[in-house]
Short mmCIF file of C-alpha atoms in Angstrom, two decimals:
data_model
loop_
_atom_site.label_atom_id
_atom_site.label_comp_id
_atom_site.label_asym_id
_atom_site.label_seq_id
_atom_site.Cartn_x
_atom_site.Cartn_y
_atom_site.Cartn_z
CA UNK A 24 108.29 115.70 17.43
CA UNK A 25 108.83 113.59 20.39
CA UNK A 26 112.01 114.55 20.49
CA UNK A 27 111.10 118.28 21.05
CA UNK A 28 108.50 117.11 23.66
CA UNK A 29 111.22 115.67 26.14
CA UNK A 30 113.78 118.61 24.97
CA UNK A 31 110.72 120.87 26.35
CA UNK A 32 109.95 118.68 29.44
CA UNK A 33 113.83 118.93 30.70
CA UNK A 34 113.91 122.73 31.26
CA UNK A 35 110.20 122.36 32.73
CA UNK A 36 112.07 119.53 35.40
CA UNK A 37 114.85 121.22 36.07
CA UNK A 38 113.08 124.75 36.79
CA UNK A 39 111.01 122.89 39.14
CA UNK A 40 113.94 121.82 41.04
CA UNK A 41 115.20 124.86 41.44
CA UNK A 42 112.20 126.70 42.52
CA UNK A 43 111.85 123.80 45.43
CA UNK A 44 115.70 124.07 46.00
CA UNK A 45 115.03 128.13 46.35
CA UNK A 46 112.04 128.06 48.54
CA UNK A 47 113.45 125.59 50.64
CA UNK A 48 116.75 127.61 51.57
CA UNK A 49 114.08 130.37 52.02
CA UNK A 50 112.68 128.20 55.05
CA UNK A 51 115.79 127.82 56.44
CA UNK A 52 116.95 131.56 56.56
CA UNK A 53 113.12 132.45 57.98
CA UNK A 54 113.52 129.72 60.58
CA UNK A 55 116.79 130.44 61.64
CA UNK A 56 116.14 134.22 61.75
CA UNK A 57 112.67 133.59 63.84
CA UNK A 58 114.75 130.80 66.39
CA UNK A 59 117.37 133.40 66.76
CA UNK A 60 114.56 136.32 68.00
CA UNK A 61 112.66 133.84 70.43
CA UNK A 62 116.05 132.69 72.36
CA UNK A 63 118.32 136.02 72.20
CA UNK A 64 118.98 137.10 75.71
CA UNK A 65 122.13 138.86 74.25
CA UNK A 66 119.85 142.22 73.42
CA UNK A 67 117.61 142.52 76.66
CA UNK A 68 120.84 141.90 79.47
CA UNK A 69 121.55 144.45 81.55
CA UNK A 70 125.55 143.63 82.77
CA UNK A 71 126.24 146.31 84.88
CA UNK A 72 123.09 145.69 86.32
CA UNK A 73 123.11 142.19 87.16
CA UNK A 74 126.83 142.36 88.67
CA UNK A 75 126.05 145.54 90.63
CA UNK A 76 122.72 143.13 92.32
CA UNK A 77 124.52 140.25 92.54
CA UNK A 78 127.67 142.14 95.00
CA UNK A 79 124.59 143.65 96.88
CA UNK A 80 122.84 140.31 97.75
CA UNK A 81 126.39 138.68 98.89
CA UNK A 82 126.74 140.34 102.40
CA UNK A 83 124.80 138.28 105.47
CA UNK A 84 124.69 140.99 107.62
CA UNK A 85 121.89 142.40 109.71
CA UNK A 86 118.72 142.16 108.34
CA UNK A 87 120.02 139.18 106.12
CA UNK A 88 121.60 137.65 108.93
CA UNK A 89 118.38 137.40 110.50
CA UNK A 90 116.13 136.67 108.00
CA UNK A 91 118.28 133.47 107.24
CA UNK A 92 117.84 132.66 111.12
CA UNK A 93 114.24 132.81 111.21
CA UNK A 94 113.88 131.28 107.74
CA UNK A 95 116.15 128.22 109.46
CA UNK A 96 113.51 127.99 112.30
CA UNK A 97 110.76 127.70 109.53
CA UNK A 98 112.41 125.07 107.96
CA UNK A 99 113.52 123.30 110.27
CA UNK A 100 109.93 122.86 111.86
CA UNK A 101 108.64 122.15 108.92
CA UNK A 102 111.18 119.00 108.27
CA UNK A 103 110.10 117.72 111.64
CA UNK A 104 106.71 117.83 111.29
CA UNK A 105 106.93 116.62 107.88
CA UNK A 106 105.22 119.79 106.58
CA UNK A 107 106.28 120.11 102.91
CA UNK A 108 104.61 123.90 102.66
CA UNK A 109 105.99 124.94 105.41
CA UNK A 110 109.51 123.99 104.51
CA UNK A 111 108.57 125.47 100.92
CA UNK A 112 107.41 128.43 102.80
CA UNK A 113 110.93 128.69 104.65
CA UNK A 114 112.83 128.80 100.92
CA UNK A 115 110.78 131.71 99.63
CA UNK A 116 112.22 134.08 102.55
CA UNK A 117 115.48 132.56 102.83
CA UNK A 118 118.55 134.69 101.38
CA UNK A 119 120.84 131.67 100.76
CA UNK A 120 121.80 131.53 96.84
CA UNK A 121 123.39 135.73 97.35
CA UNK A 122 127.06 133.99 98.25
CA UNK A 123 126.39 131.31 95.74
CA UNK A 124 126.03 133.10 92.91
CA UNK A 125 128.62 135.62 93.86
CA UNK A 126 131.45 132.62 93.60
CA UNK A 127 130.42 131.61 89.82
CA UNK A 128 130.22 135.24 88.65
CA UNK A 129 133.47 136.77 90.58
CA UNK A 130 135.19 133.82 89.18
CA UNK A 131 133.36 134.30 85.42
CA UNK A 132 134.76 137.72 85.64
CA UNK A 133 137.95 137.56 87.57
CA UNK A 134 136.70 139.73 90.67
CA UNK A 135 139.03 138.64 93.15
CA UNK A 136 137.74 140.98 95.63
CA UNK A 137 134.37 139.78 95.43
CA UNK A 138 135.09 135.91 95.49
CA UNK A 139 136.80 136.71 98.72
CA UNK A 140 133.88 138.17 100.10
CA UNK A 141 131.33 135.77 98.44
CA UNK A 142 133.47 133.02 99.75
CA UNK A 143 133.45 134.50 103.27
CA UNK A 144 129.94 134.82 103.58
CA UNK A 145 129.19 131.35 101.96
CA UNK A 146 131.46 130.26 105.31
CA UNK A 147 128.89 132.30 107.61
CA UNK A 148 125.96 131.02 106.05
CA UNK A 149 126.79 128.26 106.11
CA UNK A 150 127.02 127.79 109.85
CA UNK A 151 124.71 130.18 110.93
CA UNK A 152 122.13 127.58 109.41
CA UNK A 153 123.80 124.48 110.50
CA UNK A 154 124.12 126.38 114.06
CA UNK A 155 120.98 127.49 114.00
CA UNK A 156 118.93 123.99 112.80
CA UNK A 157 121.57 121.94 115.45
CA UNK A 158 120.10 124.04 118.35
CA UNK A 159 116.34 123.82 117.15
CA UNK A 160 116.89 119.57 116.83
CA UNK A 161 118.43 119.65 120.08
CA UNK A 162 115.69 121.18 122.12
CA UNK A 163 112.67 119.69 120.10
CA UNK A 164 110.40 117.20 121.88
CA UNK A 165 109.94 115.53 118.29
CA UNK A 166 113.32 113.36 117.88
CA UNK A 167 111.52 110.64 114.82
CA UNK A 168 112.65 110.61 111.76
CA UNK A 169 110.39 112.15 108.76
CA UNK A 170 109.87 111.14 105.12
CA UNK A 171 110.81 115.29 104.53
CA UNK A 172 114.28 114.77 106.71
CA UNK A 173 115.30 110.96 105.52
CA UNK A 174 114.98 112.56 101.36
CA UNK A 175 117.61 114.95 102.12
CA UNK A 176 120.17 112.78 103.48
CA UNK A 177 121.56 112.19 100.48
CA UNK A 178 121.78 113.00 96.54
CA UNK A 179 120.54 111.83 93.47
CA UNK A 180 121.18 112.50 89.53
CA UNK A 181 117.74 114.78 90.03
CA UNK A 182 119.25 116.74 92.42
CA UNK A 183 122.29 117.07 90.16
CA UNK A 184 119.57 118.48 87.07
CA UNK A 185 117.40 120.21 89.27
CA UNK A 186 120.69 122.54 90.50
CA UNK A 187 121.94 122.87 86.40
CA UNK A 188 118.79 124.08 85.46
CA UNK A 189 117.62 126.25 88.07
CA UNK A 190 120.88 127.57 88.47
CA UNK A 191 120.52 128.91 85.00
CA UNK A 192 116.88 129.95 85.28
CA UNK A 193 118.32 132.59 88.45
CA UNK A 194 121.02 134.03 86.56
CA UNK A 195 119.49 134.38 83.02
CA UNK A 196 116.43 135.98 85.54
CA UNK A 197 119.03 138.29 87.39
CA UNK A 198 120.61 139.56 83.97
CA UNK A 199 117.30 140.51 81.85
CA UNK A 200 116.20 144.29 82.59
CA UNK A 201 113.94 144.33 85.60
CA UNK A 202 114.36 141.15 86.72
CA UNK A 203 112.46 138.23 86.98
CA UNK A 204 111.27 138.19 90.81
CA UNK A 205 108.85 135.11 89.60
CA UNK A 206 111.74 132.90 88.12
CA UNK A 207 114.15 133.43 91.21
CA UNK A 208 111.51 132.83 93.80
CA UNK A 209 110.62 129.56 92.28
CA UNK A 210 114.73 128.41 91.90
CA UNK A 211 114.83 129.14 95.71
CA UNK A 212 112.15 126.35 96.07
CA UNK A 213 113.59 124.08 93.21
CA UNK A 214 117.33 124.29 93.99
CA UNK A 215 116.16 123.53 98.02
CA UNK A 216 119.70 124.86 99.63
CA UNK A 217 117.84 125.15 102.88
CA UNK A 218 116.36 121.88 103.66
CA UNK A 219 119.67 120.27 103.47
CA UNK A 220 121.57 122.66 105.89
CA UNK A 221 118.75 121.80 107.95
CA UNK A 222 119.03 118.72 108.17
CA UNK A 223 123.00 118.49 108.84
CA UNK A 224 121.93 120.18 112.27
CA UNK A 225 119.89 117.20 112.70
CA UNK A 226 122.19 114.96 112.38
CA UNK A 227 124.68 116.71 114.49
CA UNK A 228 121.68 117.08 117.37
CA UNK A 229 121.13 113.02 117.10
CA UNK A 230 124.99 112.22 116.85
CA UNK A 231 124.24 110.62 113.39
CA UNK A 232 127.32 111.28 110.89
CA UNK A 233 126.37 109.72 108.03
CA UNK A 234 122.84 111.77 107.73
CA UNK A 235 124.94 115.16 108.47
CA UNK A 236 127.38 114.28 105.91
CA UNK A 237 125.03 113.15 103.25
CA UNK A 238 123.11 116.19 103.75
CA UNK A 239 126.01 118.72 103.62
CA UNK A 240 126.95 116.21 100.44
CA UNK A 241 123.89 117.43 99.08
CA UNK A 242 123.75 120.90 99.57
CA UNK A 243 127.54 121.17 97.98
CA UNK A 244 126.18 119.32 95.24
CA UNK A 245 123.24 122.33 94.72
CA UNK A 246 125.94 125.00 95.71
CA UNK A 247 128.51 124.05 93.36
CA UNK A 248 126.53 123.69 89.87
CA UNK A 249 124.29 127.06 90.55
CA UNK A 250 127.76 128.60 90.88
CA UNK A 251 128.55 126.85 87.85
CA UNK A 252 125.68 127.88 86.04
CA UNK A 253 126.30 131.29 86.75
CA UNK A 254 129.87 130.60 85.89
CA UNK A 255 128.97 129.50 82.23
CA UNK A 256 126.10 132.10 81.38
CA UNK A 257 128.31 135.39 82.50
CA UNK A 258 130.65 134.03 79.70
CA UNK A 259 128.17 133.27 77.27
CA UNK A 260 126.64 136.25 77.69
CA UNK A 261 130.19 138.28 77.33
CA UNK A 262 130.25 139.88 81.21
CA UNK A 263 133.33 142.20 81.27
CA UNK A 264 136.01 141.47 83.13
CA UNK A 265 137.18 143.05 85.67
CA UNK A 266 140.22 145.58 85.17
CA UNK A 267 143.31 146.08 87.03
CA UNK A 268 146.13 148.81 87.04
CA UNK A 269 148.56 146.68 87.71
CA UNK A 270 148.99 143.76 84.62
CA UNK A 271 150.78 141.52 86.31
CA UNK A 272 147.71 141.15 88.81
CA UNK A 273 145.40 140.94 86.39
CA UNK A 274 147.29 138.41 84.66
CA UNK A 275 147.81 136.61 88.07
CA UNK A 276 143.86 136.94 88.57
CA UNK A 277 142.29 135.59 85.72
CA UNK A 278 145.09 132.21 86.37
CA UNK A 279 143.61 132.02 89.81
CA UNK A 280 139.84 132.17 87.98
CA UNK A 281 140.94 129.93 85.65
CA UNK A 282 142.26 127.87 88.45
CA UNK A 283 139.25 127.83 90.93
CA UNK A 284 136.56 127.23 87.52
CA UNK A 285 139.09 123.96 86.51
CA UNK A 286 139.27 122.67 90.01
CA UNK A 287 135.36 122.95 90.34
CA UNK A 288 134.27 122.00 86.78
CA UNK A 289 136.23 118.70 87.09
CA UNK A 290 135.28 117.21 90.23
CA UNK A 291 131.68 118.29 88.79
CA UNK A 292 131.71 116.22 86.22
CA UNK A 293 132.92 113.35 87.37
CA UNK A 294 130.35 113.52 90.61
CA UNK A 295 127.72 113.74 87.90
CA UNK A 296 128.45 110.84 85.62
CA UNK A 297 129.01 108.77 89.09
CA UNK A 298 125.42 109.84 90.26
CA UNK A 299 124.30 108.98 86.95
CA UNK A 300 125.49 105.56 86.63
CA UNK A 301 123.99 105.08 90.21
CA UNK A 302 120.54 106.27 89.23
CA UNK A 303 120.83 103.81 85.78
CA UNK A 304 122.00 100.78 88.49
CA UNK A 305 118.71 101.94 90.60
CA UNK A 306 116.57 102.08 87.27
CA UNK A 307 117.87 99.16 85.59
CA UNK A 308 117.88 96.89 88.71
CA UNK A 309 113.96 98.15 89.15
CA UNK A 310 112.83 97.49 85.80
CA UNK A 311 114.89 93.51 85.79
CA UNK A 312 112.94 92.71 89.08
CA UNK A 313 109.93 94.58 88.11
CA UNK A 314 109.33 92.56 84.38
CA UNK A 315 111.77 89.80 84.67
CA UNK A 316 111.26 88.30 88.65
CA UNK A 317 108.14 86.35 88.38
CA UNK A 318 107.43 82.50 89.40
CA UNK A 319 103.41 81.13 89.82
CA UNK A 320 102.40 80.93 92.94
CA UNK A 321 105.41 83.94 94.55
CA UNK A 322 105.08 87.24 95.13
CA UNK A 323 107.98 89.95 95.39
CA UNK A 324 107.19 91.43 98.75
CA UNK A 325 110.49 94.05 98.75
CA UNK A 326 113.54 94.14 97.29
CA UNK A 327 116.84 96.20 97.96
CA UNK A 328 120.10 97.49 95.80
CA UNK A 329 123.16 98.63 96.93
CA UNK A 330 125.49 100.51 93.94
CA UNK A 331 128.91 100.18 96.15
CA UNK A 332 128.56 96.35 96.36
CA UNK A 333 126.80 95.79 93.29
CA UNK A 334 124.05 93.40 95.40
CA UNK A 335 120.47 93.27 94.54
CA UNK A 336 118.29 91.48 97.43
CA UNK A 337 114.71 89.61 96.11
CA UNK A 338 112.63 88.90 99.44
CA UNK A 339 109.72 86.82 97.84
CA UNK A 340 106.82 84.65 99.78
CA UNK A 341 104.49 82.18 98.60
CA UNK A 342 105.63 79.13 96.66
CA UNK A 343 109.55 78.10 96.45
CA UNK A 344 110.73 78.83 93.44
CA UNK A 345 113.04 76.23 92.55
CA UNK A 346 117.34 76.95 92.51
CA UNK A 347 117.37 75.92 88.60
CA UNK A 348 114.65 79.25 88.06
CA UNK A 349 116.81 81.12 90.46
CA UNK A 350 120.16 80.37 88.69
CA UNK A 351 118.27 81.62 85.55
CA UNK A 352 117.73 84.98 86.90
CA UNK A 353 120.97 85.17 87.77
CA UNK A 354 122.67 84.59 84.62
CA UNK A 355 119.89 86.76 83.23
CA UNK A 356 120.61 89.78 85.33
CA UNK A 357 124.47 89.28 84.57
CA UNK A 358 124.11 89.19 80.39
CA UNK A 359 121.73 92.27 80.90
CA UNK A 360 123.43 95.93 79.43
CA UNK A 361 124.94 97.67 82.75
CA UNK A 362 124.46 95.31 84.97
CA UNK A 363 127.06 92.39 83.99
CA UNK A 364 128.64 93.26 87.57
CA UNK A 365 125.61 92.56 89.39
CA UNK A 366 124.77 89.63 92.00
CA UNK A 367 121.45 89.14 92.29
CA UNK A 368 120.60 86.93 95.62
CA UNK A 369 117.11 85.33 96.37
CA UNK A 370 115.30 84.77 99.81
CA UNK A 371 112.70 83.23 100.02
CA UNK A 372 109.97 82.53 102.73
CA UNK A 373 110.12 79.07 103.33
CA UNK A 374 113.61 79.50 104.39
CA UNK A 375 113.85 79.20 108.52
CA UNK A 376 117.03 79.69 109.01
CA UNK A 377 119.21 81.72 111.57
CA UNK A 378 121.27 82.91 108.11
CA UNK A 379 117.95 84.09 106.33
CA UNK A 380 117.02 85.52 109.84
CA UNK A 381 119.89 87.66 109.98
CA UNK A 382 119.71 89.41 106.53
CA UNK A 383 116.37 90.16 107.05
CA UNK A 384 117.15 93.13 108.84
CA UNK A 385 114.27 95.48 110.71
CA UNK A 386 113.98 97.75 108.32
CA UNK A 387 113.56 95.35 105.56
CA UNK A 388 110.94 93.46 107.79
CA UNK A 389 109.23 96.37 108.71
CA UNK A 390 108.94 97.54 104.69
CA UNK A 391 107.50 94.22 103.86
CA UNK A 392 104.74 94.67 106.46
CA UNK A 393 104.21 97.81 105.79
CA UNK A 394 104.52 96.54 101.54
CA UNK A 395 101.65 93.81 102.83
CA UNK A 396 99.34 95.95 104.61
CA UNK A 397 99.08 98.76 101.91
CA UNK A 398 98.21 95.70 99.09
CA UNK A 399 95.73 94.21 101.39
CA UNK A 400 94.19 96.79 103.40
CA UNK A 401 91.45 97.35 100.67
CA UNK A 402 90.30 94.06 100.93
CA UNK A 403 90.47 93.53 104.88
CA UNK A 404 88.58 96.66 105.49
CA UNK A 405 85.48 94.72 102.63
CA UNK A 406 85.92 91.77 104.54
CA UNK A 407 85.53 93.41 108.37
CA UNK A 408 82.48 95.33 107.02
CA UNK A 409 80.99 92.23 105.96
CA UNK A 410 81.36 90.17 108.99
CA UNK A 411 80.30 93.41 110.87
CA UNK A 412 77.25 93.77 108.63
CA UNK A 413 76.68 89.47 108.74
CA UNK A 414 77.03 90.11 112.74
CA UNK A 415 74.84 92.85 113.11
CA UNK A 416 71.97 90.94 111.05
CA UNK A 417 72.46 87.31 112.86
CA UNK A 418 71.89 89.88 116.25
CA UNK A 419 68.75 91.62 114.71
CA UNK A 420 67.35 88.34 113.87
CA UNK A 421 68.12 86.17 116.97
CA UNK A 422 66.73 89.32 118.73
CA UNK A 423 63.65 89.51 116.54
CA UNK A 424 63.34 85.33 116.73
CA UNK A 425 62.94 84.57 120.44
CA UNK A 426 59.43 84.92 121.92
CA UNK A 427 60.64 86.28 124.90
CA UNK A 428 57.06 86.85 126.45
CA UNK A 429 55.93 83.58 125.83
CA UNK A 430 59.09 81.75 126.65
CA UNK A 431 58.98 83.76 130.07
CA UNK A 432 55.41 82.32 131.00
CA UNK A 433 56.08 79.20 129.87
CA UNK A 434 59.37 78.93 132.11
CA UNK A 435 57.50 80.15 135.15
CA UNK A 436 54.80 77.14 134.91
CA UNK A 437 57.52 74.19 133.95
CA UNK A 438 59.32 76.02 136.88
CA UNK A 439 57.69 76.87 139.78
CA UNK A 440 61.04 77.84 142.08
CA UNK A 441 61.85 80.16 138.96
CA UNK A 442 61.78 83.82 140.41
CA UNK A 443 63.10 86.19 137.84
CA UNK A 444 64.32 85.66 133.82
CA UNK A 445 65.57 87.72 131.86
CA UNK A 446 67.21 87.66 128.29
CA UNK A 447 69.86 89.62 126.25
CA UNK A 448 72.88 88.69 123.78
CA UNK A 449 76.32 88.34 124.45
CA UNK A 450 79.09 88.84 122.51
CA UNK A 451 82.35 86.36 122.76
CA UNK A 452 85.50 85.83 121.51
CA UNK A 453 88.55 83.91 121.26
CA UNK A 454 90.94 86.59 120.03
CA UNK A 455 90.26 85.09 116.29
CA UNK A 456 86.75 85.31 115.45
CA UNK A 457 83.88 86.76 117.56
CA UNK A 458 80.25 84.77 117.73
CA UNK A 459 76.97 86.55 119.56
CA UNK A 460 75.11 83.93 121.80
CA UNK A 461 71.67 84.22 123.28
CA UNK A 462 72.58 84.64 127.12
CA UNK A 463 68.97 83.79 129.68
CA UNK A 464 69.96 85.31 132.98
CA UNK A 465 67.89 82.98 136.09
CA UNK A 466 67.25 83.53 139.56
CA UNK A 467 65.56 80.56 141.58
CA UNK A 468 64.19 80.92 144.96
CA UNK A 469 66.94 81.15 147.65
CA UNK A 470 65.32 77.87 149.80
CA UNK A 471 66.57 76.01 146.82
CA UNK A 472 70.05 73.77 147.25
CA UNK A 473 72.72 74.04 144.72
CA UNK A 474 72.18 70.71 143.29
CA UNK A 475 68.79 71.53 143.06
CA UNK A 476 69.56 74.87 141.51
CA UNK A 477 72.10 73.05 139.20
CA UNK A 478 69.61 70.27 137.90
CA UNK A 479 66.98 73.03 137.58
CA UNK A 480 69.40 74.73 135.38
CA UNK A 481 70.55 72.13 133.28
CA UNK A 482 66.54 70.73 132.22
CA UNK A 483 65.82 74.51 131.33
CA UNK A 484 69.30 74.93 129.19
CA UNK A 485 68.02 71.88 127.64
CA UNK A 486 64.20 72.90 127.50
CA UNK A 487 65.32 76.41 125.90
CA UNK A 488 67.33 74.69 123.15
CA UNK A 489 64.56 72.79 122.16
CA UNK A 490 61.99 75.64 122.50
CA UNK A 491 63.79 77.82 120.56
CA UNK A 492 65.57 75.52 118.22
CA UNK A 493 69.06 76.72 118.93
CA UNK A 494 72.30 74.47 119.19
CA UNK A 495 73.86 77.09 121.29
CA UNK A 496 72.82 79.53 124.14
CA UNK A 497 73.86 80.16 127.67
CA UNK A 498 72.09 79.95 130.43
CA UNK A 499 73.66 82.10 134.17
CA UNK A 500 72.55 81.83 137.20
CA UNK A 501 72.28 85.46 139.47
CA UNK A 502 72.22 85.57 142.81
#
């Protein structure tokens, strides 16, 4: 009988299994079907459409061409001002990314025709802005540099992203029926191709190269991935290509596509994994002297890194922290992942000399005063309002404490050549600490002699200190 129990408990086990073995391929096919519905752009892209918008938003002439030169003005007063909505402002009206996205999808498509033309406009845009922003810098009174100029002098790995993504956001937004106005709009702000043409005319009004340069570095960097982008979704999304009566040029065209998307897509890539090994440097570098730079008694008051030499400046105050901790974070640093290349050099406070001098350069200075004041400006604005309040008190009370009516009859009997008193606080100070002294103000009759007047003086200085019970107080004479 037990026998037919476990022959009857197999089928049970192995129906089981199959039912969960069933109903889980069942959640598969439902999952895959409902993932496939929410991110299908395939069914709702109009082709014809987008290409026939995109050609239409290439050409900078007229009421483009002005638009971009007004939108420049915008910008570029907003970037000297420091203004970050009005340089946001300046994007939203700006027709810059037409040209841009032209490039990726004539080349997705092999439109010769129109990556001539896109290309050709890119080239006016391009310095109609510059032309435009270099004219602006050189007749504004404001020459300082901003926080809003300085971030767009050069680029980083989130530049890099920020052009990927929202380079695919516009042309996934330009190929759904009735496009997105919403998406593009806000890639004109994210992508920010107008700041950094801005900024190349400031550098080229204040003769500074390497800020033109890193700018125009910068807005290549935005230009060529959003041309990428659009590069990549026309062919995902199966764009048509172009057709030509002649074979042999369409055969010739699609090499010379092929050509321009290879000679773009490489240089691409390897410009992104170099800005992303410089932003893991920054990152890494950050964290070691964030968690791993600590000594009782010191205090990290800036430090600095530099990817091309590999050096990593520690400017610390307080205590010295002896050369055997020093060499410790240095062979630290070196057996940390990435950063075996590194050389990690300490100054330190206590060091006077001409050699420590000289690296610390003004800017650094200037960021570790600037690094001091924001850490202790809390506390020195407690501390003035308590030696104001102190102060203020100590004057009510030394006010409030002197029988001044009393005192003044008194005077006038001890003194008979005494013709006027009067009484009032001063305040004094020696530059480092301020002190409010009870100040009696005499006049004595003018028949008096000085030395008279000056003994006078002196036994009611030294009367009044006793009266009143006060080490110090002053005591003028007035004529």
């Amino acid at each position: 009988m037990e026998n037919n129990e476990n022959s009857s408990a197999a089928p049970e086990a192995g129906n089981g299994k199959a039912k969960l073995s069933s109903d889980a391929k069942h959640l598969i096919k439902h999952s895959r079907s409902f993932f496939a519905e929410l991110l299908d752009i395939l069914t709702d892209t109009d082709r014809d459409s987008t290409i026939e918008t995109v050609k239409k938003d290439i050409s900078f002439k007229g009421h483009n061409a002005w638009i971009l030169i007004f939108s420049i003005f915008v910008a570029s007063i907003g970037l000297n001002v420091s203004s970050p909505a009005v340089v946001i402002g300046a994007m939203l009206i700006s027709p810059l990314m037409g040209p841009i996205v032209g490039v990726g999808l004539s080349v997705a498509i092999n439109d010769i025709d129109t990556l001539k033309r896109s290309l050709v406009n890119l080239a006016v845009m391009v310095v109609l802005s510059v032309l435009t922003a270099y004219l602006y810098f050189l007749i504004s009174p404001i020459e300082q540099e901003t926080p809003e100029l300085v971030a767009r002098t050069y680029p980083t790995i989130l530049d890099v992203l920020v052009a990927i993504f929202g380079g695919l956001a516009l042309i996934v937004a330009k190929t759904k029926k009735g496009t997105i106005a919403s998406v593009i709009m806000g890639v004109a702000i994210a992508t920010a191709l107008m700041p950094p043409l801005c900024t190349v005319g400031y550098g080229l009004a204040i003769a500074n190269w390497e800020y033109a340069g890193g700018a125009l570095y910068l807005f290549a960097i935005n230009s060529v991935f959003i041309a990428l982008s659009t590069f990549v979704v026309a062919k995902v999304l199966g764009f048509p290509l172009v057709k030509y009566a002649n074979s042999k040029r369409r055969r010739n065209t699609a090499r010379l596509a092929s050509l321009l998307a290879i000679l773009v897509m490489i240089p691409s890539i390897f410009l992104f994994v170099n800005l992303l090994r410089e932003q893991v440097f920054v990152t890494r570098t950050k964290e070691f002297v964030e968690n791993q730079i600590d000594y009782p008694g010191a205090e990290v008051v800036k430090f600095a890194q530099d990817y091309k030499t590999k050096f990593v400046d520690v400017y610390l105050i307080g205590r010295p922290v002896p050369q055997s901790q020093i060499q410790d974070w240095v062979e630290e640093i070196r057996s940390t992942e990435e950063l075996q290349e590194v050389t990690l050099r300490i100054h330190q406070g206590a060091d006077q000399t001409s050699e420590m001098a000289a690296r610390l350069t003004s800017e650094v200075k200037s960021g570790i005063l600037e690094d001091l004041y924001v850490r202790n400006q809390q506390v020195v604005e407690d501390k003035d309002a308590r030696i104001q309040l102190l102060e203020n008190e100590l004057l009510r009370y030394r006010s409030a404490g002197i029988p001044f009516q009393a005192i003044s009859r008194e005077a006038k009997i001890n003194y008979t050549n005494l013709e006027q008193l009067s009484y009032s606080n001063s305040i004094v100070t020696d530059f480092t600490r301020m002190d409010t002294i009870p100040t009696f103000n005499v006049k004595w009759d003018n028949s008096m002699s000085r030395s008279t007047q000056q003994r006078e003086m002196n036994k009611l200085r030294e009367w009044l200190q006793v009266r009143l019970s006060l080490d110090t107080l002053a005591v003028q004479s007035v004529n």
